[in-house]
Amino acid sequence: MTTATLDNRNARTAFFAFLGAAAMLGMGYAAVPLYNLFCQVTGFGGTTQRASESDAALAAKMAQSAGGRTMSIRFDGNTATDVPWTFRPEQSTDTVQIGQRDLAFYTARNDSDVPITGTATFNVEPEQTGRYFNKIQCFCFTEQVLQPGEEIRMPVLYYVDPAILTDENAKDVEQITLSYTFHRAKDRPESGGE
């Protein structure tokens, strides 16, 4: 084997090694957005679905086939340790007709002496019901800024998709828990953070 042939093979091997490393790096950066997309599409991990008004209207029509079945919804509110807020649902449970829109309210009060900007994360349990719990309007899609002592009321407009009744893993569920946790928004001067 000549030196030129050996150099060619080494260059080709180095090129493919670099290409493989670049592909792995790219997949590392893409993993989180792809996982989030997977969770949103499938409801995996209790991720709820975000619905439009037209989706809700279609579900309401489908609700007629649900035969008036109802579902108990439990509401839960939490804050991270660095968020000095009182945050809670106005009612702890509600019974809703499957496929019909319903409205729930949470209240949040800033108990500190500085403005705090918070962002809510959410989860639905049991996990297999996440794909059927659809939020039309929710405070979790925007940052909330509360001045010292300020209290606000925040709505959640939602419905349970009648398709839950045909899912072997979810059709016998009697209660769904919608849980929110407020976290301090990062890199915001008005949030009173470091």
PDB file of C-alpha atoms in Angstrom:
ATOM      1  CA  MET A   1       0.000   0.000   0.000  1.00  0.00           C
ATOM      2  CA  THR A   2       1.401   3.367  -0.973  1.00  0.00           C
ATOM      3  CA  THR A   3       1.703   6.347   1.315  1.00  0.00           C
ATOM      4  CA  ALA A   4      -0.844   8.296  -0.780  1.00  0.00           C
ATOM      5  CA  THR A   5      -3.433   5.500  -0.451  1.00  0.00           C
ATOM      6  CA  LEU A   6      -2.854   5.282   3.296  1.00  0.00           C
ATOM      7  CA  ASP A   7      -3.189   9.075   3.628  1.00  0.00           C
ATOM      8  CA  ASN A   8      -6.449   8.926   1.639  1.00  0.00           C
ATOM      9  CA  ARG A   9      -7.859   6.232   3.926  1.00  0.00           C
ATOM     10  CA  ASN A  10      -6.813   8.151   7.043  1.00  0.00           C
ATOM     11  CA  ALA A  11      -8.390  11.358   5.704  1.00  0.00           C
ATOM     12  CA  ARG A  12     -11.618   9.520   4.860  1.00  0.00           C
ATOM     13  CA  THR A  13     -11.704   7.883   8.314  1.00  0.00           C
ATOM     14  CA  ALA A  14     -11.092  11.250   9.982  1.00  0.00           C
ATOM     15  CA  PHE A  15     -13.853  12.846   7.875  1.00  0.00           C
ATOM     16  CA  PHE A  16     -16.397  10.162   8.820  1.00  0.00           C
ATOM     17  CA  ALA A  17     -15.359  10.343  12.501  1.00  0.00           C
ATOM     18  CA  PHE A  18     -15.864  14.124  12.421  1.00  0.00           C
ATOM     19  CA  LEU A  19     -19.217  13.708  10.655  1.00  0.00           C
ATOM     20  CA  GLY A  20     -20.319  11.168  13.273  1.00  0.00           C
ATOM     21  CA  ALA A  21     -19.260  13.450  16.140  1.00  0.00           C
ATOM     22  CA  ALA A  22     -21.092  16.411  14.558  1.00  0.00           C
ATOM     23  CA  ALA A  23     -24.234  14.288  14.117  1.00  0.00           C
ATOM     24  CA  MET A  24     -24.119  13.204  17.787  1.00  0.00           C
ATOM     25  CA  LEU A  25     -23.659  16.808  18.894  1.00  0.00           C
ATOM     26  CA  GLY A  26     -26.610  17.867  16.726  1.00  0.00           C
ATOM     27  CA  MET A  27     -28.784  15.114  18.181  1.00  0.00           C
ATOM     28  CA  GLY A  28     -27.803  16.250  21.667  1.00  0.00           C
ATOM     29  CA  TYR A  29     -29.095  19.740  20.946  1.00  0.00           C
ATOM     30  CA  ALA A  30     -32.231  18.414  19.229  1.00  0.00           C
ATOM     31  CA  ALA A  31     -33.097  15.880  21.963  1.00  0.00           C
ATOM     32  CA  VAL A  32     -34.945  18.261  24.292  1.00  0.00           C
ATOM     33  CA  PRO A  33     -37.121  19.953  21.637  1.00  0.00           C
ATOM     34  CA  LEU A  34     -37.862  16.581  20.022  1.00  0.00           C
ATOM     35  CA  TYR A  35     -38.791  15.062  23.397  1.00  0.00           C
ATOM     36  CA  ASN A  36     -41.051  18.052  24.177  1.00  0.00           C
ATOM     37  CA  LEU A  37     -42.728  17.687  20.784  1.00  0.00           C
ATOM     38  CA  PHE A  38     -43.203  13.956  21.390  1.00  0.00           C
ATOM     39  CA  CYS A  39     -44.796  14.655  24.796  1.00  0.00           C
ATOM     40  CA  GLN A  40     -47.120  17.315  23.365  1.00  0.00           C
ATOM     41  CA  VAL A  41     -48.289  15.070  20.540  1.00  0.00           C
ATOM     42  CA  THR A  42     -48.758  11.913  22.594  1.00  0.00           C
ATOM     43  CA  GLY A  43     -49.571  13.263  26.066  1.00  0.00           C
ATOM     44  CA  PHE A  44     -46.616  11.231  27.382  1.00  0.00           C
ATOM     45  CA  GLY A  45     -45.587  12.066  30.922  1.00  0.00           C
ATOM     46  CA  GLY A  46     -48.896  13.773  31.690  1.00  0.00           C
ATOM     47  CA  THR A  47     -48.339  16.552  29.150  1.00  0.00           C
ATOM     48  CA  THR A  48     -51.663  18.152  28.356  1.00  0.00           C
ATOM     49  CA  GLN A  49     -52.802  19.118  24.900  1.00  0.00           C
ATOM     50  CA  ARG A  50     -53.313  22.714  23.844  1.00  0.00           C
ATOM     51  CA  ALA A  51     -56.599  23.075  21.981  1.00  0.00           C
ATOM     52  CA  SER A  52     -58.214  25.780  19.891  1.00  0.00           C
ATOM     53  CA  GLU A  53     -61.811  26.975  20.056  1.00  0.00           C
ATOM     54  CA  SER A  54     -62.633  24.919  16.943  1.00  0.00           C
ATOM     55  CA  ASP A  55     -61.174  21.796  18.590  1.00  0.00           C
ATOM     56  CA  ALA A  56     -63.378  22.461  21.618  1.00  0.00           C
ATOM     57  CA  ALA A  57     -66.468  22.893  19.428  1.00  0.00           C
ATOM     58  CA  LEU A  58     -65.746  19.564  17.729  1.00  0.00           C
ATOM     59  CA  ALA A  59     -65.283  17.875  21.118  1.00  0.00           C
ATOM     60  CA  ALA A  60     -68.596  19.331  22.293  1.00  0.00           C
ATOM     61  CA  LYS A  61     -70.304  17.692  19.312  1.00  0.00           C
ATOM     62  CA  MET A  62     -68.541  14.434  20.128  1.00  0.00           C
ATOM     63  CA  ALA A  63     -69.655  14.769  23.757  1.00  0.00           C
ATOM     64  CA  GLN A  64     -73.129  13.711  22.703  1.00  0.00           C
ATOM     65  CA  SER A  65     -71.669  10.272  22.039  1.00  0.00           C
ATOM     66  CA  ALA A  66     -70.193  10.250  25.561  1.00  0.00           C
ATOM     67  CA  GLY A  67     -73.703   9.726  26.887  1.00  0.00           C
ATOM     68  CA  GLY A  68     -73.411  12.389  29.580  1.00  0.00           C
ATOM     69  CA  ARG A  69     -70.438  10.695  31.251  1.00  0.00           C
ATOM     70  CA  THR A  70     -68.636  12.856  33.756  1.00  0.00           C
ATOM     71  CA  MET A  71     -65.096  13.104  35.082  1.00  0.00           C
ATOM     72  CA  SER A  72     -63.833  14.459  38.378  1.00  0.00           C
ATOM     73  CA  ILE A  73     -61.059  17.025  37.964  1.00  0.00           C
ATOM     74  CA  ARG A  74     -58.783  17.778  40.914  1.00  0.00           C
ATOM     75  CA  PHE A  75     -56.819  21.039  40.894  1.00  0.00           C
ATOM     76  CA  ASP A  76     -53.444  21.470  42.576  1.00  0.00           C
ATOM     77  CA  GLY A  77     -51.240  24.575  42.957  1.00  0.00           C
ATOM     78  CA  ASN A  78     -47.606  24.777  44.109  1.00  0.00           C
ATOM     79  CA  THR A  79     -44.694  27.207  44.058  1.00  0.00           C
ATOM     80  CA  ALA A  80     -40.963  26.606  43.833  1.00  0.00           C
ATOM     81  CA  THR A  81     -39.051  27.416  47.005  1.00  0.00           C
ATOM     82  CA  ASP A  82     -37.729  30.693  45.547  1.00  0.00           C
ATOM     83  CA  VAL A  83     -41.227  32.042  44.712  1.00  0.00           C
ATOM     84  CA  PRO A  84     -42.733  33.768  47.775  1.00  0.00           C
ATOM     85  CA  TRP A  85     -46.315  33.539  46.495  1.00  0.00           C
ATOM     86  CA  THR A  86     -49.510  32.075  47.827  1.00  0.00           C
ATOM     87  CA  PHE A  87     -50.862  30.103  44.867  1.00  0.00           C
ATOM     88  CA  ARG A  88     -53.921  27.883  44.955  1.00  0.00           C
ATOM     89  CA  PRO A  89     -56.994  26.779  43.010  1.00  0.00           C
ATOM     90  CA  GLU A  90     -60.264  28.460  43.961  1.00  0.00           C
ATOM     91  CA  GLN A  91     -61.863  25.019  44.259  1.00  0.00           C
ATOM     92  CA  SER A  92     -60.065  21.752  44.799  1.00  0.00           C
ATOM     93  CA  THR A  93     -62.309  19.534  42.650  1.00  0.00           C
ATOM     94  CA  ASP A  94     -64.987  19.841  39.990  1.00  0.00           C
ATOM     95  CA  THR A  95     -67.110  17.332  38.117  1.00  0.00           C
ATOM     96  CA  VAL A  96     -67.336  18.020  34.387  1.00  0.00           C
ATOM     97  CA  GLN A  97     -69.184  16.422  31.519  1.00  0.00           C
ATOM     98  CA  ILE A  98     -66.734  14.772  29.139  1.00  0.00           C
ATOM     99  CA  GLY A  99     -66.398  16.859  25.977  1.00  0.00           C
ATOM    100  CA  GLN A 100     -67.885  20.023  27.477  1.00  0.00           C
ATOM    101  CA  ARG A 101     -65.748  23.099  28.124  1.00  0.00           C
ATOM    102  CA  ASP A 102     -65.317  24.132  31.728  1.00  0.00           C
ATOM    103  CA  LEU A 103     -63.603  26.995  33.501  1.00  0.00           C
ATOM    104  CA  ALA A 104     -61.441  26.816  36.605  1.00  0.00           C
ATOM    105  CA  PHE A 105     -59.704  29.644  38.451  1.00  0.00           C
ATOM    106  CA  TYR A 106     -56.458  29.854  40.391  1.00  0.00           C
ATOM    107  CA  THR A 107     -55.355  32.784  42.551  1.00  0.00           C
ATOM    108  CA  ALA A 108     -51.810  33.967  43.143  1.00  0.00           C
ATOM    109  CA  ARG A 109     -50.606  36.573  45.614  1.00  0.00           C
ATOM    110  CA  ASN A 110     -47.080  37.977  45.880  1.00  0.00           C
ATOM    111  CA  ASP A 111     -46.236  37.814  49.597  1.00  0.00           C
ATOM    112  CA  SER A 112     -42.869  39.571  49.172  1.00  0.00           C
ATOM    113  CA  ASP A 113     -41.885  43.256  49.090  1.00  0.00           C
ATOM    114  CA  VAL A 114     -40.433  43.088  45.540  1.00  0.00           C
ATOM    115  CA  PRO A 115     -42.017  42.423  42.131  1.00  0.00           C
ATOM    116  CA  ILE A 116     -41.770  38.755  41.128  1.00  0.00           C
ATOM    117  CA  THR A 117     -42.110  37.331  37.612  1.00  0.00           C
ATOM    118  CA  GLY A 118     -43.241  33.723  37.553  1.00  0.00           C
ATOM    119  CA  THR A 119     -43.865  31.063  34.955  1.00  0.00           C
ATOM    120  CA  ALA A 120     -46.100  28.072  35.569  1.00  0.00           C
ATOM    121  CA  THR A 121     -45.345  24.526  34.540  1.00  0.00           C
ATOM    122  CA  PHE A 122     -48.116  21.960  34.529  1.00  0.00           C
ATOM    123  CA  ASN A 123     -48.738  18.256  34.649  1.00  0.00           C
ATOM    124  CA  VAL A 124     -51.701  15.905  34.467  1.00  0.00           C
ATOM    125  CA  GLU A 125     -52.047  12.648  36.367  1.00  0.00           C
ATOM    126  CA  PRO A 126     -52.592   9.826  35.695  1.00  0.00           C
ATOM    127  CA  GLU A 127     -50.135  10.088  32.824  1.00  0.00           C
ATOM    128  CA  GLN A 128     -52.292   8.225  30.326  1.00  0.00           C
ATOM    129  CA  THR A 129     -54.950  10.968  30.537  1.00  0.00           C
ATOM    130  CA  GLY A 130     -52.622  13.813  29.494  1.00  0.00           C
ATOM    131  CA  ARG A 131     -53.411  13.394  25.819  1.00  0.00           C
ATOM    132  CA  TYR A 132     -57.145  13.815  26.524  1.00  0.00           C
ATOM    133  CA  PHE A 133     -56.957  16.857  28.801  1.00  0.00           C
ATOM    134  CA  ASN A 134     -57.108  19.868  26.472  1.00  0.00           C
ATOM    135  CA  LYS A 135     -56.467  23.442  27.585  1.00  0.00           C
ATOM    136  CA  ILE A 136     -57.988  26.152  25.391  1.00  0.00           C
ATOM    137  CA  GLN A 137     -56.832  29.082  27.503  1.00  0.00           C
ATOM    138  CA  CYS A 138     -54.302  28.949  30.308  1.00  0.00           C
ATOM    139  CA  PHE A 139     -52.073  31.275  32.318  1.00  0.00           C
ATOM    140  CA  CYS A 140     -49.200  28.825  31.931  1.00  0.00           C
ATOM    141  CA  PHE A 141     -48.518  30.087  28.412  1.00  0.00           C
ATOM    142  CA  THR A 142     -47.352  33.532  29.620  1.00  0.00           C
ATOM    143  CA  GLU A 143     -45.164  35.003  32.353  1.00  0.00           C
ATOM    144  CA  GLN A 144     -47.040  36.488  35.290  1.00  0.00           C
ATOM    145  CA  VAL A 145     -45.656  39.624  36.973  1.00  0.00           C
ATOM    146  CA  LEU A 146     -46.979  40.323  40.467  1.00  0.00           C
ATOM    147  CA  GLN A 147     -46.155  43.506  42.335  1.00  0.00           C
ATOM    148  CA  PRO A 148     -45.601  43.345  46.122  1.00  0.00           C
ATOM    149  CA  GLY A 149     -48.857  42.302  47.790  1.00  0.00           C
ATOM    150  CA  GLU A 150     -50.695  42.015  44.446  1.00  0.00           C
ATOM    151  CA  GLU A 151     -53.214  39.211  44.005  1.00  0.00           C
ATOM    152  CA  ILE A 152     -54.574  38.047  40.667  1.00  0.00           C
ATOM    153  CA  ARG A 153     -57.177  35.566  39.500  1.00  0.00           C
ATOM    154  CA  MET A 154     -56.150  33.334  36.578  1.00  0.00           C
ATOM    155  CA  PRO A 155     -58.531  31.243  34.432  1.00  0.00           C
ATOM    156  CA  VAL A 156     -58.030  27.852  32.818  1.00  0.00           C
ATOM    157  CA  LEU A 157     -60.516  26.962  30.070  1.00  0.00           C
ATOM    158  CA  TYR A 158     -60.377  23.232  29.332  1.00  0.00           C
ATOM    159  CA  TYR A 159     -62.241  20.092  28.310  1.00  0.00           C
ATOM    160  CA  VAL A 160     -61.719  16.335  28.488  1.00  0.00           C
ATOM    161  CA  ASP A 161     -61.711  14.772  25.010  1.00  0.00           C
ATOM    162  CA  PRO A 162     -64.440  12.122  24.602  1.00  0.00           C
ATOM    163  CA  ALA A 163     -61.827   9.890  22.926  1.00  0.00           C
ATOM    164  CA  ILE A 164     -60.722   9.019  26.476  1.00  0.00           C
ATOM    165  CA  LEU A 165     -63.706   6.659  26.614  1.00  0.00           C
ATOM    166  CA  THR A 166     -62.253   4.477  23.834  1.00  0.00           C
ATOM    167  CA  ASP A 167     -58.731   4.207  25.260  1.00  0.00           C
ATOM    168  CA  GLU A 168     -58.346   0.888  27.081  1.00  0.00           C
ATOM    169  CA  ASN A 169     -55.720   2.433  29.399  1.00  0.00           C
ATOM    170  CA  ALA A 170     -57.744   5.528  30.317  1.00  0.00           C
ATOM    171  CA  LYS A 171     -61.463   4.801  29.942  1.00  0.00           C
ATOM    172  CA  ASP A 172     -61.917   3.681  33.561  1.00  0.00           C
ATOM    173  CA  VAL A 173     -60.135   6.677  35.109  1.00  0.00           C
ATOM    174  CA  GLU A 174     -62.485   8.471  37.484  1.00  0.00           C
ATOM    175  CA  GLN A 175     -60.369  11.515  38.378  1.00  0.00           C
ATOM    176  CA  ILE A 176     -57.772  13.614  36.575  1.00  0.00           C
ATOM    177  CA  THR A 177     -55.435  15.898  38.526  1.00  0.00           C
ATOM    178  CA  LEU A 178     -54.278  19.149  36.911  1.00  0.00           C
ATOM    179  CA  SER A 179     -51.246  20.403  38.805  1.00  0.00           C
ATOM    180  CA  TYR A 180     -49.390  23.706  38.344  1.00  0.00           C
ATOM    181  CA  THR A 181     -46.105  24.845  39.848  1.00  0.00           C
ATOM    182  CA  PHE A 182     -44.927  28.449  39.588  1.00  0.00           C
ATOM    183  CA  HIS A 183     -41.189  29.001  39.100  1.00  0.00           C
ATOM    184  CA  ARG A 184     -39.307  32.283  39.178  1.00  0.00           C
ATOM    185  CA  ALA A 185     -38.631  33.521  35.654  1.00  0.00           C
ATOM    186  CA  LYS A 186     -34.897  33.716  35.030  1.00  0.00           C
ATOM    187  CA  ASP A 187     -32.909  36.741  33.800  1.00  0.00           C
ATOM    188  CA  ARG A 188     -35.633  39.227  34.662  1.00  0.00           C
ATOM    189  CA  PRO A 189     -34.560  42.294  36.679  1.00  0.00           C
ATOM    190  CA  GLU A 190     -38.060  42.804  38.119  1.00  0.00           C
ATOM    191  CA  SER A 191     -38.172  39.239  39.465  1.00  0.00           C
ATOM    192  CA  GLY A 192     -36.006  40.109  42.441  1.00  0.00           C
ATOM    193  CA  GLY A 193     -33.604  37.267  41.637  1.00  0.00           C
ATOM    194  CA  GLU A 194     -29.868  37.092  41.580  1.00  0.00           C
TER     195      GLU A 194
END
